[in-house]
Amino acid sequence: SSTLGIAPLLDAYFRRRFAAAGLVQASVPLDGGATTMQCWRFPPGASEELPVLVLLHGFGPPATWQWRPQVGPLSRRFRLVVPDLLFFGGSRTSPTPVDSECSEAHQAEAVAKLIGAIVAPSTRVSVVGTSYGGFVAYHVARLLGAEAVERVVIASSDLLKGDADDRALLARGGAERVDDLMLPRTPEKMRRLMELAYHRPRGFIPGFLLRDLVQYLYSENIEEKEGLIKAISLGNKDKFQLTPLPQQVLVLWGEHDQIFPIEKAFQVTRQLGANVRLEILKNSGHMPQEEDTKRFNEALLNFLLPTPSSSLE
């Protein structure tokens, strides 16, 4: 592959956007050094008056690729913590866990420890997760409870995903296995995944660019990531029951999501209990944080920072 691919340039640009938002990159050792969580975080000495917000990315590229349209606007109102989940970006754990330890609940334990390492003990945080990150956010909220986690945003994330949903997704994606769809190894599969992820066409992307993205984004930790997909416990009635959360919850969903169709948004909202509201973003698919950045960010701010109407800027 060419040494001057577009992906490393994009990567450098996205990292600069995080740095421009005032975030610093940190590698945080956990479990006595057996686990390293890489994250972008608020700088030491940031104003303690600002609330803490944790952003959890979905399956695929690292956090800088998935949250770049959010960090600028959100960093003005929050102290941000934006980790790479285990086996994404620079986050690692050794030895490689067996399948059951790869579940999204295990990811949530690592995120909870990371929060404990960065945030002062008495500080409550809010958590936003998109797609797979929504699975993790749900578990973080359950694990830490309402005394530690104040508000939760579940974005484009089917917490009730079962086998029938997987089969329907594979039919839409023309694939035989979920990991084959979510971990594209060829330009054609990358193109198909992007068609599923976005509602509005992205314009024609030439094969060599897609090959470059596959090489850069989907060539590391493939076995571990396959393990993560296999170990998802949500939707597996034997392993896990979805219960309502005690926190205030916002469910955010793109109207034309082809990964997790919109009818699942209503089911998830009903299942999560009385403190939940649903907001649907029109004209966007599975990635509303990119396709309708302005409305997505507004929805987050309105929910996470409830303000008396007089003080709205």
Coordinates of C-alpha atoms in Angstrom, one line a residue:
S1 CA 0.0 0.0 0.0
S2 CA 1.2 3.5 -0.6
T3 CA 3.0 5.2 2.2
L4 CA 1.2 8.5 1.4
G5 CA -2.3 7.2 1.8
I6 CA -5.1 9.6 2.7
A7 CA -6.0 7.8 5.9
P8 CA -2.9 8.9 7.9
L9 CA -3.5 12.5 6.8
L10 CA -7.1 12.3 7.9
D11 CA -6.0 10.8 11.2
A12 CA -3.5 13.6 11.8
Y13 CA -6.2 16.2 11.0
F14 CA -8.8 14.7 13.3
R15 CA -6.2 14.5 16.1
R16 CA -5.4 18.2 15.6
R17 CA -9.2 18.9 15.9
F18 CA -9.1 17.2 19.3
A19 CA -6.0 19.2 20.3
A20 CA -7.6 22.4 19.1
A21 CA -10.6 21.7 21.4
G22 CA -8.1 21.8 24.3
L23 CA -8.0 18.1 24.9
V24 CA -4.8 16.2 25.7
Q25 CA -4.0 12.6 24.8
A26 CA -3.2 10.3 27.7
S27 CA -2.5 6.6 28.1
V28 CA -3.9 5.5 31.4
P29 CA -2.6 2.3 33.0
L30 CA -5.3 0.2 34.7
D31 CA -5.4 -3.2 36.5
G32 CA -1.8 -2.7 37.7
G33 CA -0.6 -2.0 34.1
A34 CA -2.3 -5.1 32.5
T35 CA -4.7 -2.7 30.7
T36 CA -3.9 0.6 29.0
M37 CA -6.8 2.9 28.0
Q38 CA -5.9 5.6 25.6
C39 CA -8.1 8.6 25.7
W40 CA -8.3 12.3 24.9
R41 CA -9.2 14.2 28.1
F42 CA -9.7 17.6 29.5
P43 CA -6.4 19.2 30.6
P44 CA -5.4 19.0 34.2
G45 CA -6.4 22.3 35.8
A46 CA -9.6 22.6 33.7
S47 CA -12.4 24.5 35.5
E48 CA -14.2 22.2 37.9
E49 CA -17.4 24.2 37.4
L50 CA -17.8 22.5 34.0
P51 CA -19.5 19.1 34.2
V52 CA -17.7 15.9 33.0
L53 CA -18.9 14.2 29.8
V54 CA -17.7 10.8 28.6
L55 CA -18.1 10.0 24.8
L56 CA -18.0 6.4 23.8
H57 CA -17.4 5.5 20.1
G58 CA -19.0 2.8 18.0
F59 CA -17.5 -0.2 16.3
G60 CA -15.0 0.8 13.7
P61 CA -12.5 3.7 13.6
P62 CA -10.9 5.1 16.8
A63 CA -12.6 7.9 18.8
T64 CA -10.9 10.8 17.0
W65 CA -12.7 9.7 13.7
Q66 CA -16.1 9.2 15.3
W67 CA -16.4 12.3 17.6
R68 CA -14.5 15.0 15.7
P69 CA -17.7 17.1 14.9
Q70 CA -18.6 17.1 18.6
V71 CA -15.4 17.9 20.5
G72 CA -15.1 21.5 19.6
P73 CA -18.7 22.6 20.6
L74 CA -18.9 20.3 23.6
S75 CA -15.5 21.2 25.0
R76 CA -16.7 24.7 25.7
R77 CA -19.4 23.4 28.0
F78 CA -17.9 20.2 29.4
R79 CA -14.7 18.6 30.7
L80 CA -14.5 15.8 28.1
V81 CA -13.2 12.3 28.4
V82 CA -13.1 10.5 25.1
P83 CA -11.5 7.0 25.3
D84 CA -10.7 4.4 22.7
L85 CA -12.5 1.3 23.8
L86 CA -10.4 -1.8 24.3
F87 CA -8.8 -3.1 21.1
F88 CA -9.5 0.2 19.3
G89 CA -6.9 2.9 18.8
G90 CA -4.3 2.7 21.5
S91 CA -6.3 0.8 24.1
R92 CA -5.0 -2.7 25.0
T93 CA -5.3 -5.4 27.6
S94 CA -3.1 -8.4 28.1
P95 CA -3.3 -11.3 28.0
T96 CA -6.0 -11.2 25.4
P97 CA -9.2 -12.0 27.3
V98 CA -11.2 -15.1 26.5
D99 CA -14.5 -14.5 24.8
S100 CA -16.7 -14.0 27.8
E101 CA -14.3 -11.2 29.0
C102 CA -14.7 -9.4 25.7
S103 CA -18.3 -8.5 26.3
E104 CA -19.5 -4.9 26.3
A105 CA -19.9 -5.2 30.1
H106 CA -16.2 -5.9 30.3
Q107 CA -15.6 -2.7 28.2
A108 CA -17.8 -0.8 30.6
E109 CA -15.7 -2.0 33.6
A110 CA -12.6 -0.6 31.9
V111 CA -14.4 2.7 31.2
A112 CA -15.5 2.9 34.8
K113 CA -11.9 2.4 36.0
L114 CA -10.7 5.1 33.6
I115 CA -13.3 7.5 34.9
G116 CA -12.1 6.7 38.4
A117 CA -8.5 7.4 37.4
I118 CA -9.3 10.8 35.8
V119 CA -12.2 12.3 37.6
A120 CA -12.4 13.3 41.3
P121 CA -14.4 10.7 43.4
S122 CA -17.4 12.9 44.2
T123 CA -17.9 14.2 40.7
R124 CA -20.9 12.9 38.7
V125 CA -20.4 12.4 35.0
S126 CA -22.7 12.0 32.0
V127 CA -22.1 9.4 29.4
V128 CA -22.9 9.4 25.6
G129 CA -22.5 6.3 23.5
T130 CA -23.1 5.7 19.9
S131 CA -23.9 2.3 18.4
Y132 CA -21.6 -0.3 20.1
G133 CA -20.6 2.6 22.4
G134 CA -24.2 2.8 23.4
F135 CA -24.1 -0.8 24.6
V136 CA -21.1 0.2 26.7
A137 CA -22.7 3.4 28.0
Y138 CA -25.7 1.4 29.2
H139 CA -23.5 -0.9 31.2
V140 CA -21.4 2.0 32.6
A141 CA -24.7 3.7 33.8
R142 CA -25.8 0.4 35.4
L143 CA -22.4 -0.4 36.9
L144 CA -21.8 3.0 38.5
G145 CA -25.4 3.9 39.3
A146 CA -27.2 7.2 39.6
E147 CA -24.9 8.6 42.3
A148 CA -21.9 8.5 39.8
V149 CA -23.6 8.8 36.4
E150 CA -26.1 11.7 36.1
R151 CA -27.4 11.5 32.5
V152 CA -27.1 9.0 29.7
V153 CA -27.4 9.3 25.9
I154 CA -27.9 6.2 23.9
A155 CA -27.4 7.1 20.2
S156 CA -28.1 4.8 17.3
S157 CA -27.8 1.8 19.6
D158 CA -30.1 -1.2 19.6
L159 CA -29.9 -2.4 23.2
L160 CA -32.4 -5.1 22.3
K161 CA -30.5 -6.5 19.4
G162 CA -31.2 -10.2 18.9
D163 CA -30.5 -12.9 16.4
A164 CA -33.4 -11.9 14.2
D165 CA -32.0 -8.4 14.0
D166 CA -28.6 -9.7 13.0
R167 CA -30.2 -11.8 10.3
A168 CA -32.1 -8.8 8.9
L169 CA -28.9 -6.7 9.0
L170 CA -27.0 -9.4 7.1
A171 CA -29.7 -9.5 4.5
R172 CA -29.5 -5.7 4.0
G173 CA -25.8 -5.8 3.9
G174 CA -25.4 -8.8 1.6
A175 CA -23.1 -10.5 4.1
E176 CA -23.0 -13.9 5.8
R177 CA -21.6 -12.9 9.2
V178 CA -21.8 -9.8 11.3
D179 CA -18.1 -9.5 11.7
D180 CA -17.7 -9.8 7.9
L181 CA -19.9 -6.7 7.6
M182 CA -18.6 -4.7 10.5
L183 CA -14.9 -5.5 9.9
P184 CA -14.6 -4.9 6.1
R185 CA -11.5 -6.4 4.6
T186 CA -11.9 -5.3 1.0
P187 CA -12.8 -2.0 -0.7
E188 CA -16.1 -3.4 -1.9
K189 CA -17.1 -4.4 1.7
M190 CA -16.0 -1.0 3.0
R191 CA -18.2 0.7 0.4
R192 CA -21.2 -1.5 1.4
L193 CA -20.7 -0.7 5.1
M194 CA -20.6 3.1 4.3
E195 CA -23.8 2.7 2.2
L196 CA -25.5 1.1 5.3
A197 CA -24.1 3.7 7.7
Y198 CA -25.0 6.9 6.0
H199 CA -28.4 8.0 4.7
R200 CA -27.1 10.6 2.3
P201 CA -24.8 9.4 -0.4
R202 CA -21.1 10.3 0.2
G203 CA -20.3 10.9 -3.4
F204 CA -18.2 8.4 -5.3
I205 CA -15.2 7.2 -3.4
P206 CA -12.6 5.5 -5.6
G207 CA -11.4 2.0 -4.7
F208 CA -7.9 3.0 -3.8
L209 CA -9.2 5.4 -1.1
L210 CA -11.4 2.6 0.3
R211 CA -8.5 0.2 0.2
D212 CA -6.4 2.8 2.1
L213 CA -9.2 3.2 4.7
V214 CA -9.5 -0.6 5.1
Q215 CA -5.8 -1.0 5.5
Y216 CA -5.5 1.8 8.0
L217 CA -8.7 1.3 10.1
Y218 CA -9.4 -2.4 9.9
S219 CA -6.1 -4.3 9.9
E220 CA -5.2 -4.3 13.7
N221 CA -6.7 -6.5 16.4
I222 CA -9.0 -8.2 14.0
E223 CA -9.3 -11.4 16.1
E224 CA -9.9 -9.4 19.2
K225 CA -12.6 -7.4 17.5
E226 CA -14.3 -10.5 16.2
G227 CA -14.3 -11.7 19.8
L228 CA -16.0 -8.5 20.8
I229 CA -18.8 -9.1 18.3
K230 CA -19.2 -12.7 19.4
A231 CA -19.3 -11.7 23.1
I232 CA -22.0 -9.1 22.9
S233 CA -24.4 -10.1 25.7
L234 CA -27.2 -7.6 24.9
G235 CA -30.2 -9.3 23.3
N236 CA -29.0 -12.7 24.5
K237 CA -31.8 -13.7 26.9
D238 CA -29.6 -16.3 28.7
K239 CA -26.8 -13.9 29.4
F240 CA -28.6 -10.6 30.0
Q241 CA -31.8 -8.8 30.8
L242 CA -32.3 -5.2 29.8
T243 CA -33.6 -3.3 32.8
P244 CA -34.7 0.3 33.1
L245 CA -32.0 2.8 34.1
P246 CA -32.4 5.1 37.1
Q247 CA -30.8 8.0 35.3
Q248 CA -32.4 10.5 32.9
V249 CA -31.9 9.0 29.5
L250 CA -32.0 10.4 26.0
V251 CA -32.4 8.0 23.1
L252 CA -31.1 9.6 19.8
W253 CA -31.7 7.9 16.5
G254 CA -31.4 8.7 12.8
E255 CA -34.7 8.2 11.0
H256 CA -33.2 6.2 8.2
D257 CA -30.7 4.1 10.2
Q258 CA -30.1 0.9 8.2
I259 CA -27.9 -0.8 10.8
F260 CA -30.4 -0.5 13.6
P261 CA -33.8 0.4 12.1
I262 CA -35.9 3.2 13.6
E263 CA -38.6 0.8 15.0
K264 CA -36.0 -0.5 17.4
A265 CA -35.6 3.1 18.8
F266 CA -39.2 2.9 20.1
Q267 CA -38.7 -0.5 21.6
V268 CA -35.5 0.6 23.4
T269 CA -37.2 3.7 24.7
R270 CA -40.1 1.8 26.1
Q271 CA -37.8 -0.8 27.7
L272 CA -35.6 1.7 29.4
G273 CA -38.3 3.1 31.7
A274 CA -40.0 6.3 32.7
N275 CA -37.1 8.7 32.6
V276 CA -36.5 8.3 28.9
R277 CA -37.1 10.5 26.0
L278 CA -36.6 9.8 22.3
E279 CA -35.4 12.2 19.7
I280 CA -35.4 11.3 16.0
L281 CA -33.1 13.1 13.6
K282 CA -34.6 13.3 10.2
N283 CA -32.5 13.0 7.0
S284 CA -29.8 11.0 8.7
G285 CA -28.9 7.3 9.0
H286 CA -26.7 5.5 11.5
M287 CA -24.2 8.4 11.9
P288 CA -26.3 11.4 12.8
Q289 CA -23.3 12.9 14.7
E290 CA -21.7 13.3 11.2
E291 CA -24.7 13.7 9.0
D292 CA -26.6 16.3 11.1
T293 CA -23.9 17.5 13.4
K294 CA -25.7 20.7 14.3
R295 CA -28.9 19.0 15.4
F296 CA -27.1 16.1 17.1
N297 CA -25.0 18.5 19.1
E298 CA -28.0 20.7 20.0
A299 CA -29.9 17.6 21.2
L300 CA -27.0 16.7 23.4
L301 CA -26.6 20.2 24.9
N302 CA -30.4 20.6 25.5
F303 CA -30.6 17.3 27.3
L304 CA -27.3 17.4 29.2
L305 CA -27.5 21.1 30.2
P306 CA -31.1 21.8 31.0
T307 CA -31.2 25.6 31.2
P308 CA -33.9 28.0 32.3
S309 CA -35.2 29.5 29.0
S310 CA -34.0 33.0 30.0
S311 CA -30.3 32.0 30.0
L312 CA -30.2 30.4 26.6
E313 CA -27.5 31.9 24.5

